[in-house]
JSON list of C-alpha atoms in Angstrom, two decimals:
[
{"chain": "Y", "resi": 1, "resn": "MET", "atom": "CA", "xyz": [38.48, 99.80, 86.08]},
{"chain": "Y", "resi": 2, "resn": "ILE", "atom": "CA", "xyz": [38.53, 96.45, 84.28]},
{"chain": "Y", "resi": 3, "resn": "ASN", "atom": "CA", "xyz": [36.46, 93.57, 85.62]},
{"chain": "Y", "resi": 4, "resn": "ILE", "atom": "CA", "xyz": [37.68, 90.29, 87.08]},
{"chain": "Y", "resi": 5, "resn": "ALA", "atom": "CA", "xyz": [37.38, 88.35, 83.81]},
{"chain": "Y", "resi": 6, "resn": "GLU", "atom": "CA", "xyz": [39.50, 90.95, 82.00]},
{"chain": "Y", "resi": 7, "resn": "ARG", "atom": "CA", "xyz": [42.08, 90.90, 84.81]},
{"chain": "Y", "resi": 8, "resn": "HIS", "atom": "CA", "xyz": [42.34, 87.13, 84.63]},
{"chain": "Y", "resi": 9, "resn": "GLN", "atom": "CA", "xyz": [42.75, 87.23, 80.86]},
{"chain": "Y", "resi": 10, "resn": "TYR", "atom": "CA", "xyz": [45.49, 89.84, 81.14]},
{"chain": "Y", "resi": 11, "resn": "ILE", "atom": "CA", "xyz": [47.31, 87.76, 83.78]},
{"chain": "Y", "resi": 12, "resn": "LEU", "atom": "CA", "xyz": [47.12, 84.61, 81.65]},
{"chain": "Y", "resi": 13, "resn": "ASN", "atom": "CA", "xyz": [48.31, 86.43, 78.53]},
{"chain": "Y", "resi": 14, "resn": "LYS", "atom": "CA", "xyz": [51.20, 87.98, 80.47]},
{"chain": "Y", "resi": 15, "resn": "ILE", "atom": "CA", "xyz": [52.35, 84.70, 82.00]},
{"chain": "Y", "resi": 16, "resn": "GLN", "atom": "CA", "xyz": [52.16, 82.94, 78.62]},
{"chain": "Y", "resi": 17, "resn": "THR", "atom": "CA", "xyz": [54.40, 85.63, 77.15]},
{"chain": "Y", "resi": 18, "resn": "ASP", "atom": "CA", "xyz": [56.90, 86.03, 80.02]},
{"chain": "Y", "resi": 19, "resn": "GLY", "atom": "CA", "xyz": [56.75, 82.64, 81.73]},
{"chain": "Y", "resi": 20, "resn": "ALA", "atom": "CA", "xyz": [56.54, 84.34, 85.13]},
{"chain": "Y", "resi": 21, "resn": "ILE", "atom": "CA", "xyz": [54.84, 87.36, 86.69]},
{"chain": "Y", "resi": 22, "resn": "ASP", "atom": "CA", "xyz": [55.13, 89.28, 89.95]},
{"chain": "Y", "resi": 23, "resn": "VAL", "atom": "CA", "xyz": [52.40, 90.74, 92.13]},
{"chain": "Y", "resi": 24, "resn": "GLN", "atom": "CA", "xyz": [53.74, 94.29, 92.33]},
{"chain": "Y", "resi": 25, "resn": "SER", "atom": "CA", "xyz": [54.00, 94.73, 88.56]},
{"chain": "Y", "resi": 26, "resn": "LEU", "atom": "CA", "xyz": [50.44, 93.45, 88.13]},
{"chain": "Y", "resi": 27, "resn": "CYS", "atom": "CA", "xyz": [49.20, 95.84, 90.82]},
{"chain": "Y", "resi": 28, "resn": "LYS", "atom": "CA", "xyz": [50.68, 98.82, 88.97]},
{"chain": "Y", "resi": 29, "resn": "LYS", "atom": "CA", "xyz": [49.48, 97.71, 85.55]},
{"chain": "Y", "resi": 30, "resn": "LEU", "atom": "CA", "xyz": [45.94, 96.79, 86.61]},
{"chain": "Y", "resi": 31, "resn": "ASN", "atom": "CA", "xyz": [45.59, 99.51, 89.28]},
{"chain": "Y", "resi": 32, "resn": "VAL", "atom": "CA", "xyz": [44.37, 97.14, 91.99]},
{"chain": "Y", "resi": 33, "resn": "SER", "atom": "CA", "xyz": [45.66, 96.09, 95.42]},
{"chain": "Y", "resi": 34, "resn": "SER", "atom": "CA", "xyz": [48.07, 93.26, 96.10]},
{"chain": "Y", "resi": 35, "resn": "VAL", "atom": "CA", "xyz": [45.28, 91.48, 98.00]},
{"chain": "Y", "resi": 36, "resn": "THR", "atom": "CA", "xyz": [43.15, 91.48, 94.83]},
{"chain": "Y", "resi": 37, "resn": "ILE", "atom": "CA", "xyz": [46.00, 90.15, 92.68]},
{"chain": "Y", "resi": 38, "resn": "ARG", "atom": "CA", "xyz": [46.80, 87.36, 95.15]},
{"chain": "Y", "resi": 39, "resn": "LYS", "atom": "CA", "xyz": [43.14, 86.32, 95.13]},
{"chain": "Y", "resi": 40, "resn": "ASP", "atom": "CA", "xyz": [43.22, 86.32, 91.33]},
{"chain": "Y", "resi": 41, "resn": "LEU", "atom": "CA", "xyz": [46.35, 84.15, 91.31]},
{"chain": "Y", "resi": 42, "resn": "LYS", "atom": "CA", "xyz": [44.81, 81.71, 93.78]},
{"chain": "Y", "resi": 43, "resn": "LEU", "atom": "CA", "xyz": [41.68, 81.34, 91.64]},
{"chain": "Y", "resi": 44, "resn": "LEU", "atom": "CA", "xyz": [43.78, 80.74, 88.53]},
{"chain": "Y", "resi": 45, "resn": "GLU", "atom": "CA", "xyz": [45.99, 78.23, 90.37]},
{"chain": "Y", "resi": 46, "resn": "ASP", "atom": "CA", "xyz": [42.87, 76.37, 91.54]},
{"chain": "Y", "resi": 47, "resn": "LYS", "atom": "CA", "xyz": [41.96, 76.02, 87.86]},
{"chain": "Y", "resi": 48, "resn": "ASN", "atom": "CA", "xyz": [45.46, 74.62, 87.13]},
{"chain": "Y", "resi": 49, "resn": "LEU", "atom": "CA", "xyz": [46.30, 77.57, 84.89]},
{"chain": "Y", "resi": 50, "resn": "LEU", "atom": "CA", "xyz": [49.46, 78.68, 86.75]},
{"chain": "Y", "resi": 51, "resn": "PHE", "atom": "CA", "xyz": [51.58, 78.02, 89.86]},
{"chain": "Y", "resi": 52, "resn": "ARG", "atom": "CA", "xyz": [51.84, 80.60, 92.61]},
{"chain": "Y", "resi": 53, "resn": "THR", "atom": "CA", "xyz": [55.31, 81.45, 93.92]},
{"chain": "Y", "resi": 54, "resn": "HIS", "atom": "CA", "xyz": [56.62, 83.84, 96.56]},
{"chain": "Y", "resi": 55, "resn": "GLY", "atom": "CA", "xyz": [55.67, 87.28, 95.23]},
{"chain": "Y", "resi": 56, "resn": "GLY", "atom": "CA", "xyz": [54.14, 86.12, 91.97]},
{"chain": "Y", "resi": 57, "resn": "ALA", "atom": "CA", "xyz": [53.39, 83.14, 89.76]},
{"chain": "Y", "resi": 58, "resn": "THR", "atom": "CA", "xyz": [54.99, 80.98, 87.09]},
{"chain": "Y", "resi": 59, "resn": "LEU", "atom": "CA", "xyz": [53.78, 78.91, 84.16]},
{"chain": "Y", "resi": 60, "resn": "ASN", "atom": "CA", "xyz": [55.83, 75.87, 85.12]},
{"chain": "Y", "resi": 61, "resn": "ASN", "atom": "CA", "xyz": [55.66, 73.90, 88.35]},
{"chain": "Y", "resi": 62, "resn": "PRO", "atom": "CA", "xyz": [58.46, 75.33, 90.56]},
{"chain": "Y", "resi": 63, "resn": "TYR", "atom": "CA", "xyz": [58.57, 72.36, 92.93]},
{"chain": "Y", "resi": 64, "resn": "THR", "atom": "CA", "xyz": [60.91, 69.49, 92.18]},
{"chain": "Y", "resi": 65, "resn": "VAL", "atom": "CA", "xyz": [60.25, 65.82, 92.84]},
{"chain": "Y", "resi": 66, "resn": "ASP", "atom": "CA", "xyz": [62.76, 63.07, 93.57]},
{"chain": "Y", "resi": 67, "resn": "ARG", "atom": "CA", "xyz": [63.55, 60.78, 90.62]},
{"chain": "Y", "resi": 68, "resn": "PRO", "atom": "CA", "xyz": [65.84, 57.74, 90.35]},
{"chain": "Y", "resi": 69, "resn": "VAL", "atom": "CA", "xyz": [69.37, 58.61, 89.28]},
{"chain": "Y", "resi": 70, "resn": "ASN", "atom": "CA", "xyz": [69.20, 56.33, 86.21]},
{"chain": "Y", "resi": 71, "resn": "GLU", "atom": "CA", "xyz": [66.12, 58.25, 85.03]},
{"chain": "Y", "resi": 72, "resn": "LYS", "atom": "CA", "xyz": [67.64, 61.70, 85.68]},
{"chain": "Y", "resi": 73, "resn": "GLU", "atom": "CA", "xyz": [70.82, 60.75, 83.83]},
{"chain": "Y", "resi": 74, "resn": "HIS", "atom": "CA", "xyz": [68.91, 60.74, 80.52]},
{"chain": "Y", "resi": 75, "resn": "LEU", "atom": "CA", "xyz": [67.46, 64.23, 81.03]},
{"chain": "Y", "resi": 76, "resn": "GLN", "atom": "CA", "xyz": [69.41, 67.06, 79.31]},
{"chain": "Y", "resi": 77, "resn": "SER", "atom": "CA", "xyz": [72.29, 64.59, 78.93]},
{"chain": "Y", "resi": 78, "resn": "ALA", "atom": "CA", "xyz": [74.10, 66.55, 76.20]},
{"chain": "Y", "resi": 79, "resn": "GLU", "atom": "CA", "xyz": [73.95, 69.76, 78.23]},
{"chain": "Y", "resi": 80, "resn": "LYS", "atom": "CA", "xyz": [75.20, 67.94, 81.33]},
{"chain": "Y", "resi": 81, "resn": "MET", "atom": "CA", "xyz": [78.22, 66.57, 79.48]},
{"chain": "Y", "resi": 82, "resn": "ARG", "atom": "CA", "xyz": [79.19, 70.04, 78.20]},
{"chain": "Y", "resi": 83, "resn": "ILE", "atom": "CA", "xyz": [78.71, 71.53, 81.67]},
{"chain": "Y", "resi": 84, "resn": "GLY", "atom": "CA", "xyz": [80.78, 68.71, 83.15]},
{"chain": "Y", "resi": 85, "resn": "ALA", "atom": "CA", "xyz": [83.59, 69.17, 80.65]},
{"chain": "Y", "resi": 86, "resn": "LEU", "atom": "CA", "xyz": [83.90, 72.88, 81.45]},
{"chain": "Y", "resi": 87, "resn": "ALA", "atom": "CA", "xyz": [83.81, 72.19, 85.20]},
{"chain": "Y", "resi": 88, "resn": "ALA", "atom": "CA", "xyz": [86.49, 69.48, 84.94]},
{"chain": "Y", "resi": 89, "resn": "GLY", "atom": "CA", "xyz": [88.74, 71.95, 83.15]},
{"chain": "Y", "resi": 90, "resn": "LEU", "atom": "CA", "xyz": [88.81, 74.13, 86.29]},
{"chain": "Y", "resi": 91, "resn": "ILE", "atom": "CA", "xyz": [90.66, 71.47, 88.31]},
{"chain": "Y", "resi": 92, "resn": "GLU", "atom": "CA", "xyz": [94.23, 72.54, 89.01]},
{"chain": "Y", "resi": 93, "resn": "ASP", "atom": "CA", "xyz": [97.51, 70.69, 89.53]},
{"chain": "Y", "resi": 94, "resn": "ASN", "atom": "CA", "xyz": [97.57, 68.66, 92.75]},
{"chain": "Y", "resi": 95, "resn": "ASP", "atom": "CA", "xyz": [94.09, 69.88, 93.67]},
{"chain": "Y", "resi": 96, "resn": "SER", "atom": "CA", "xyz": [91.87, 68.73, 96.54]},
{"chain": "Y", "resi": 97, "resn": "ILE", "atom": "CA", "xyz": [88.18, 68.95, 95.71]},
{"chain": "Y", "resi": 98, "resn": "ILE", "atom": "CA", "xyz": [84.75, 67.84, 96.91]},
{"chain": "Y", "resi": 99, "resn": "ILE", "atom": "CA", "xyz": [82.25, 66.38, 94.45]},
{"chain": "Y", "resi": 100, "resn": "ALA", "atom": "CA", "xyz": [78.67, 66.15, 95.69]},
{"chain": "Y", "resi": 101, "resn": "SER", "atom": "CA", "xyz": [75.99, 63.93, 94.16]},
{"chain": "Y", "resi": 102, "resn": "GLY", "atom": "CA", "xyz": [73.86, 64.22, 91.03]},
{"chain": "Y", "resi": 103, "resn": "THR", "atom": "CA", "xyz": [73.96, 63.36, 87.36]},
{"chain": "Y", "resi": 104, "resn": "THR", "atom": "CA", "xyz": [75.64, 66.61, 86.28]},
{"chain": "Y", "resi": 105, "resn": "VAL", "atom": "CA", "xyz": [78.58, 66.13, 88.66]},
{"chain": "Y", "resi": 106, "resn": "LEU", "atom": "CA", "xyz": [78.75, 62.51, 87.49]},
{"chain": "Y", "resi": 107, "resn": "ALA", "atom": "CA", "xyz": [79.12, 63.86, 83.93]},
{"chain": "Y", "resi": 108, "resn": "MET", "atom": "CA", "xyz": [81.94, 66.04, 85.24]},
{"chain": "Y", "resi": 109, "resn": "ALA", "atom": "CA", "xyz": [83.68, 63.03, 86.84]},
{"chain": "Y", "resi": 110, "resn": "ARG", "atom": "CA", "xyz": [83.67, 61.33, 83.44]},
{"chain": "Y", "resi": 111, "resn": "CYS", "atom": "CA", "xyz": [85.53, 64.31, 81.98]},
{"chain": "Y", "resi": 112, "resn": "ILE", "atom": "CA", "xyz": [88.27, 64.56, 84.61]},
{"chain": "Y", "resi": 113, "resn": "LYS", "atom": "CA", "xyz": [91.83, 64.29, 83.32]},
{"chain": "Y", "resi": 114, "resn": "PRO", "atom": "CA", "xyz": [93.99, 64.59, 86.47]},
{"chain": "Y", "resi": 115, "resn": "LYS", "atom": "CA", "xyz": [96.83, 67.11, 86.55]},
{"chain": "Y", "resi": 116, "resn": "GLY", "atom": "CA", "xyz": [99.36, 65.74, 88.98]},
{"chain": "Y", "resi": 117, "resn": "ASN", "atom": "CA", "xyz": [97.85, 64.09, 92.05]},
{"chain": "Y", "resi": 118, "resn": "LEU", "atom": "CA", "xyz": [94.17, 64.83, 92.64]},
{"chain": "Y", "resi": 119, "resn": "THR", "atom": "CA", "xyz": [92.33, 64.23, 95.92]},
{"chain": "Y", "resi": 120, "resn": "VAL", "atom": "CA", "xyz": [88.55, 63.84, 95.65]},
{"chain": "Y", "resi": 121, "resn": "LEU", "atom": "CA", "xyz": [86.09, 63.64, 98.53]},
{"chain": "Y", "resi": 122, "resn": "THR", "atom": "CA", "xyz": [82.67, 62.53, 97.39]},
{"chain": "Y", "resi": 123, "resn": "SER", "atom": "CA", "xyz": [79.32, 61.41, 98.75]},
{"chain": "Y", "resi": 124, "resn": "ALA", "atom": "CA", "xyz": [78.39, 59.83, 95.41]},
{"chain": "Y", "resi": 125, "resn": "LEU", "atom": "CA", "xyz": [79.10, 56.14, 94.92]},
{"chain": "Y", "resi": 126, "resn": "ASN", "atom": "CA", "xyz": [78.86, 56.45, 91.12]},
{"chain": "Y", "resi": 127, "resn": "VAL", "atom": "CA", "xyz": [81.39, 59.30, 91.11]},
{"chain": "Y", "resi": 128, "resn": "ALA", "atom": "CA", "xyz": [83.85, 57.23, 93.16]},
{"chain": "Y", "resi": 129, "resn": "LEU", "atom": "CA", "xyz": [83.46, 54.26, 90.81]},
{"chain": "Y", "resi": 130, "resn": "GLU", "atom": "CA", "xyz": [83.95, 56.53, 87.79]},
{"chain": "Y", "resi": 131, "resn": "LEU", "atom": "CA", "xyz": [87.29, 57.80, 89.16]},
{"chain": "Y", "resi": 132, "resn": "LEU", "atom": "CA", "xyz": [88.51, 54.43, 90.44]},
{"chain": "Y", "resi": 133, "resn": "ASN", "atom": "CA", "xyz": [90.64, 53.67, 87.37]},
{"chain": "Y", "resi": 134, "resn": "HIS", "atom": "CA", "xyz": [92.64, 56.91, 87.56]},
{"chain": "Y", "resi": 135, "resn": "ALA", "atom": "CA", "xyz": [95.97, 56.07, 89.20]},
{"chain": "Y", "resi": 136, "resn": "ASP", "atom": "CA", "xyz": [96.61, 59.72, 90.10]},
{"chain": "Y", "resi": 137, "resn": "VAL", "atom": "CA", "xyz": [93.27, 60.24, 91.87]},
{"chain": "Y", "resi": 138, "resn": "GLU", "atom": "CA", "xyz": [92.99, 59.56, 95.59]},
{"chain": "Y", "resi": 139, "resn": "ILE", "atom": "CA", "xyz": [89.33, 59.01, 96.49]},
{"chain": "Y", "resi": 140, "resn": "ILE", "atom": "CA", "xyz": [87.87, 59.57, 99.93]},
{"chain": "Y", "resi": 141, "resn": "GLN", "atom": "CA", "xyz": [84.39, 58.03, 99.94]},
{"chain": "Y", "resi": 142, "resn": "LEU", "atom": "CA", "xyz": [82.16, 59.64, 102.53]},
{"chain": "Y", "resi": 143, "resn": "GLY", "atom": "CA", "xyz": [80.10, 57.21, 104.58]},
{"chain": "Y", "resi": 144, "resn": "GLY", "atom": "CA", "xyz": [76.53, 57.07, 105.80]},
{"chain": "Y", "resi": 145, "resn": "LEU", "atom": "CA", "xyz": [73.09, 55.92, 104.82]},
{"chain": "Y", "resi": 146, "resn": "VAL", "atom": "CA", "xyz": [72.85, 55.22, 101.09]},
{"chain": "Y", "resi": 147, "resn": "ARG", "atom": "CA", "xyz": [70.06, 57.04, 99.22]},
{"chain": "Y", "resi": 148, "resn": "LYS", "atom": "CA", "xyz": [69.19, 54.66, 96.39]},
{"chain": "Y", "resi": 149, "resn": "SER", "atom": "CA", "xyz": [67.47, 57.38, 94.34]},
{"chain": "Y", "resi": 150, "resn": "SER", "atom": "CA", "xyz": [70.73, 59.38, 94.11]},
{"chain": "Y", "resi": 151, "resn": "ALA", "atom": "CA", "xyz": [73.37, 56.64, 94.63]},
{"chain": "Y", "resi": 152, "resn": "SER", "atom": "CA", "xyz": [74.85, 58.82, 97.38]},
{"chain": "Y", "resi": 153, "resn": "VAL", "atom": "CA", "xyz": [75.31, 58.83, 101.14]},
{"chain": "Y", "resi": 154, "resn": "ALA", "atom": "CA", "xyz": [74.40, 61.24, 103.93]},
{"chain": "Y", "resi": 155, "resn": "GLY", "atom": "CA", "xyz": [74.54, 61.30, 107.71]},
{"chain": "Y", "resi": 156, "resn": "PRO", "atom": "CA", "xyz": [76.82, 61.96, 110.70]},
{"chain": "Y", "resi": 157, "resn": "TYR", "atom": "CA", "xyz": [79.69, 59.80, 109.40]},
{"chain": "Y", "resi": 158, "resn": "SER", "atom": "CA", "xyz": [80.11, 62.18, 106.48]},
{"chain": "Y", "resi": 159, "resn": "ASP", "atom": "CA", "xyz": [79.81, 65.21, 108.77]},
{"chain": "Y", "resi": 160, "resn": "ASN", "atom": "CA", "xyz": [82.70, 63.95, 110.91]},
{"chain": "Y", "resi": 161, "resn": "VAL", "atom": "CA", "xyz": [85.04, 63.66, 107.92]},
{"chain": "Y", "resi": 162, "resn": "LEU", "atom": "CA", "xyz": [84.07, 67.02, 106.44]},
{"chain": "Y", "resi": 163, "resn": "GLY", "atom": "CA", "xyz": [84.65, 68.73, 109.78]},
{"chain": "Y", "resi": 164, "resn": "ASN", "atom": "CA", "xyz": [88.35, 67.85, 109.55]},
{"chain": "Y", "resi": 165, "resn": "VAL", "atom": "CA", "xyz": [89.20, 68.80, 105.95]},
{"chain": "Y", "resi": 166, "resn": "PHE", "atom": "CA", "xyz": [89.32, 71.89, 103.75]},
{"chain": "Y", "resi": 167, "resn": "CYS", "atom": "CA", "xyz": [89.30, 71.75, 99.93]},
{"chain": "Y", "resi": 168, "resn": "SER", "atom": "CA", "xyz": [89.81, 74.31, 97.20]},
{"chain": "Y", "resi": 169, "resn": "LYS", "atom": "CA", "xyz": [86.51, 73.68, 95.40]},
{"chain": "Y", "resi": 170, "resn": "LEU", "atom": "CA", "xyz": [83.13, 72.09, 95.88]},
{"chain": "Y", "resi": 171, "resn": "TYR", "atom": "CA", "xyz": [81.35, 70.90, 92.74]},
{"chain": "Y", "resi": 172, "resn": "LEU", "atom": "CA", "xyz": [77.69, 70.90, 93.67]},
{"chain": "Y", "resi": 173, "resn": "GLY", "atom": "CA", "xyz": [74.67, 69.54, 91.82]},
{"chain": "Y", "resi": 174, "resn": "VAL", "atom": "CA", "xyz": [71.23, 70.82, 92.86]},
{"chain": "Y", "resi": 175, "resn": "ASP", "atom": "CA", "xyz": [67.56, 70.19, 92.13]},
{"chain": "Y", "resi": 176, "resn": "GLY", "atom": "CA", "xyz": [66.51, 73.83, 92.24]},
{"chain": "Y", "resi": 177, "resn": "ILE", "atom": "CA", "xyz": [67.95, 77.35, 92.02]},
{"chain": "Y", "resi": 178, "resn": "ASP", "atom": "CA", "xyz": [65.75, 80.28, 93.02]},
{"chain": "Y", "resi": 179, "resn": "LEU", "atom": "CA", "xyz": [67.06, 83.84, 93.32]},
{"chain": "Y", "resi": 180, "resn": "GLU", "atom": "CA", "xyz": [65.02, 84.44, 96.47]},
{"chain": "Y", "resi": 181, "resn": "PHE", "atom": "CA", "xyz": [65.01, 81.01, 98.15]},
{"chain": "Y", "resi": 182, "resn": "GLY", "atom": "CA", "xyz": [68.48, 79.85, 97.12]},
{"chain": "Y", "resi": 183, "resn": "LEU", "atom": "CA", "xyz": [69.73, 76.33, 96.34]},
{"chain": "Y", "resi": 184, "resn": "THR", "atom": "CA", "xyz": [67.63, 73.28, 97.13]},
{"chain": "Y", "resi": 185, "resn": "THR", "atom": "CA", "xyz": [67.48, 69.51, 96.80]},
{"chain": "Y", "resi": 186, "resn": "THR", "atom": "CA", "xyz": [64.68, 67.01, 97.25]},
{"chain": "Y", "resi": 187, "resn": "SER", "atom": "CA", "xyz": [66.24, 65.49, 100.40]},
{"chain": "Y", "resi": 188, "resn": "ALA", "atom": "CA", "xyz": [66.64, 67.27, 103.75]},
{"chain": "Y", "resi": 189, "resn": "SER", "atom": "CA", "xyz": [69.53, 64.97, 104.77]},
{"chain": "Y", "resi": 190, "resn": "GLU", "atom": "CA", "xyz": [71.36, 65.65, 101.52]},
{"chain": "Y", "resi": 191, "resn": "ALA", "atom": "CA", "xyz": [70.78, 69.38, 101.92]},
{"chain": "Y", "resi": 192, "resn": "HIS", "atom": "CA", "xyz": [72.41, 69.20, 105.37]},
{"chain": "Y", "resi": 193, "resn": "LEU", "atom": "CA", "xyz": [75.40, 67.32, 103.95]},
{"chain": "Y", "resi": 194, "resn": "ASN", "atom": "CA", "xyz": [75.77, 69.90, 101.17]},
{"chain": "Y", "resi": 195, "resn": "LYS", "atom": "CA", "xyz": [75.86, 72.66, 103.81]},
{"chain": "Y", "resi": 196, "resn": "GLN", "atom": "CA", "xyz": [78.75, 70.85, 105.49]},
{"chain": "Y", "resi": 197, "resn": "MET", "atom": "CA", "xyz": [80.53, 70.58, 102.16]},
{"chain": "Y", "resi": 198, "resn": "ILE", "atom": "CA", "xyz": [80.18, 74.34, 101.63]},
{"chain": "Y", "resi": 199, "resn": "GLU", "atom": "CA", "xyz": [81.76, 74.97, 105.05]},
{"chain": "Y", "resi": 200, "resn": "SER", "atom": "CA", "xyz": [84.71, 72.75, 104.05]},
{"chain": "Y", "resi": 201, "resn": "SER", "atom": "CA", "xyz": [85.37, 74.47, 100.70]},
{"chain": "Y", "resi": 202, "resn": "GLN", "atom": "CA", "xyz": [87.05, 77.65, 99.58]},
{"chain": "Y", "resi": 203, "resn": "LYS", "atom": "CA", "xyz": [84.92, 78.00, 96.43]},
{"chain": "Y", "resi": 204, "resn": "VAL", "atom": "CA", "xyz": [81.42, 76.73, 95.59]},
{"chain": "Y", "resi": 205, "resn": "ILE", "atom": "CA", "xyz": [80.86, 75.83, 91.93]},
{"chain": "Y", "resi": 206, "resn": "VAL", "atom": "CA", "xyz": [77.30, 74.82, 91.02]},
{"chain": "Y", "resi": 207, "resn": "LEU", "atom": "CA", "xyz": [76.68, 72.61, 87.97]},
{"chain": "Y", "resi": 208, "resn": "ALA", "atom": "CA", "xyz": [73.08, 72.92, 86.83]},
{"chain": "Y", "resi": 209, "resn": "ASP", "atom": "CA", "xyz": [71.31, 72.70, 83.49]},
{"chain": "Y", "resi": 210, "resn": "SER", "atom": "CA", "xyz": [68.82, 75.49, 82.74]},
{"chain": "Y", "resi": 211, "resn": "THR", "atom": "CA", "xyz": [65.75, 73.46, 83.77]},
{"chain": "Y", "resi": 212, "resn": "LYS", "atom": "CA", "xyz": [66.83, 73.82, 87.43]},
{"chain": "Y", "resi": 213, "resn": "PHE", "atom": "CA", "xyz": [66.29, 77.59, 87.54]},
{"chain": "Y", "resi": 214, "resn": "GLY", "atom": "CA", "xyz": [63.10, 78.82, 89.16]},
{"chain": "Y", "resi": 215, "resn": "LYS", "atom": "CA", "xyz": [62.65, 75.45, 90.87]},
{"chain": "Y", "resi": 216, "resn": "ARG", "atom": "CA", "xyz": [62.47, 74.65, 94.59]},
{"chain": "Y", "resi": 217, "resn": "GLY", "atom": "CA", "xyz": [63.14, 71.36, 96.31]},
{"chain": "Y", "resi": 218, "resn": "PHE", "atom": "CA", "xyz": [62.17, 70.25, 99.82]},
{"chain": "Y", "resi": 219, "resn": "GLY", "atom": "CA", "xyz": [65.57, 70.77, 101.48]},
{"chain": "Y", "resi": 220, "resn": "LYS", "atom": "CA", "xyz": [67.29, 74.16, 101.41]},
{"chain": "Y", "resi": 221, "resn": "ILE", "atom": "CA", "xyz": [71.06, 73.98, 100.97]},
{"chain": "Y", "resi": 222, "resn": "CYS", "atom": "CA", "xyz": [72.02, 77.65, 101.18]},
{"chain": "Y", "resi": 223, "resn": "GLY", "atom": "CA", "xyz": [71.19, 81.14, 100.04]},
{"chain": "Y", "resi": 224, "resn": "ILE", "atom": "CA", "xyz": [72.30, 82.27, 96.61]},
{"chain": "Y", "resi": 225, "resn": "GLU", "atom": "CA", "xyz": [75.01, 84.45, 98.18]},
{"chain": "Y", "resi": 226, "resn": "ALA", "atom": "CA", "xyz": [77.03, 81.34, 99.17]},
{"chain": "Y", "resi": 227, "resn": "VAL", "atom": "CA", "xyz": [77.72, 80.50, 95.50]},
{"chain": "Y", "resi": 228, "resn": "ASP", "atom": "CA", "xyz": [80.84, 81.66, 93.66]},
{"chain": "Y", "resi": 229, "resn": "HIS", "atom": "CA", "xyz": [80.33, 80.21, 90.18]},
{"chain": "Y", "resi": 230, "resn": "ILE", "atom": "CA", "xyz": [77.46, 78.61, 88.25]},
{"chain": "Y", "resi": 231, "resn": "ILE", "atom": "CA", "xyz": [77.99, 76.62, 85.06]},
{"chain": "Y", "resi": 232, "resn": "THR", "atom": "CA", "xyz": [74.85, 76.10, 82.98]},
{"chain": "Y", "resi": 233, "resn": "ASP", "atom": "CA", "xyz": [73.52, 76.00, 79.41]},
{"chain": "Y", "resi": 234, "resn": "SER", "atom": "CA", "xyz": [72.08, 78.65, 77.11]},
{"chain": "Y", "resi": 235, "resn": "GLY", "atom": "CA", "xyz": [68.49, 77.95, 78.20]},
{"chain": "Y", "resi": 236, "resn": "ILE", "atom": "CA", "xyz": [68.94, 80.05, 81.34]},
{"chain": "Y", "resi": 237, "resn": "PRO", "atom": "CA", "xyz": [66.54, 83.07, 81.27]},
{"chain": "Y", "resi": 238, "resn": "ASP", "atom": "CA", "xyz": [68.43, 86.33, 80.72]},
{"chain": "Y", "resi": 239, "resn": "GLN", "atom": "CA", "xyz": [66.83, 88.01, 83.74]},
{"chain": "Y", "resi": 240, "resn": "VAL", "atom": "CA", "xyz": [67.97, 85.12, 85.96]},
{"chain": "Y", "resi": 241, "resn": "LYS", "atom": "CA", "xyz": [71.53, 85.39, 84.62]},
{"chain": "Y", "resi": 242, "resn": "LYS", "atom": "CA", "xyz": [71.53, 89.13, 85.35]},
{"chain": "Y", "resi": 243, "resn": "GLY", "atom": "CA", "xyz": [70.12, 88.51, 88.82]},
{"chain": "Y", "resi": 244, "resn": "LEU", "atom": "CA", "xyz": [72.87, 86.00, 89.61]},
{"chain": "Y", "resi": 245, "resn": "GLU", "atom": "CA", "xyz": [75.58, 88.33, 88.34]},
{"chain": "Y", "resi": 246, "resn": "GLY", "atom": "CA", "xyz": [74.02, 91.07, 90.46]},
{"chain": "Y", "resi": 247, "resn": "HIS", "atom": "CA", "xyz": [74.85, 88.91, 93.48]},
{"chain": "Y", "resi": 248, "resn": "GLY", "atom": "CA", "xyz": [78.49, 88.75, 92.37]},
{"chain": "Y", "resi": 249, "resn": "ILE", "atom": "CA", "xyz": [78.22, 85.19, 90.99]},
{"chain": "Y", "resi": 250, "resn": "LYS", "atom": "CA", "xyz": [80.21, 84.22, 87.92]},
{"chain": "Y", "resi": 251, "resn": "VAL", "atom": "CA", "xyz": [77.92, 82.59, 85.34]},
{"chain": "Y", "resi": 252, "resn": "SER", "atom": "CA", "xyz": [79.46, 80.42, 82.62]},
{"chain": "Y", "resi": 253, "resn": "ILE", "atom": "CA", "xyz": [77.20, 79.32, 79.77]},
{"chain": "Y", "resi": 254, "resn": "ILE", "atom": "CA", "xyz": [78.17, 76.41, 77.55]}
]
């Protein structure tokens, strides 16, 4: 049986190679109990060498933090524009859609070329302003408390409107996508609003660049099974793509 120093070195080498590890695989490989592996992972996390997750560990911090929208807009901007362009192309003639908040759905709004009359419900002030100059787009701006960090609203006023409509598609931006935990955002109030949007939509389309996978925010929106389609970039890990498709989710990679 190898000693603790050798176990730790194996774990660190494995996580450097794979980016993430799980407890059960380590137990089989190292022939030790799950209790031992969890203790090892805690010791290594205390030394800032990895981040523990449910059932394993990852090399990158899985927990998201809230950032101002003008700062987030410059992150992965090229990928967001390509994701947005593909998403905008899914809008049909005389469609009625919901657009949530976030910089990737804002990129989508900039790519919209209306086919016939388009009705858009949105919680995002910047999305509404982006679509304001389209004569064929009817905008329903949801009301509520404005979150300055996201330039969007949330609260009971929005809930009341969403409870009386039904749209063909919801275009949803998120802060984190985890195969086990589901979709998350940094705000509990925004997560609640997103749940209401899902209830008011026939199809849920998630727009997320590849940095969002394996991340978890404070507020849970829904489980992964609620999603119909994810549009992302080529940085998505292959095992994550396969996991999503295993749940019956269509994955489009730009």
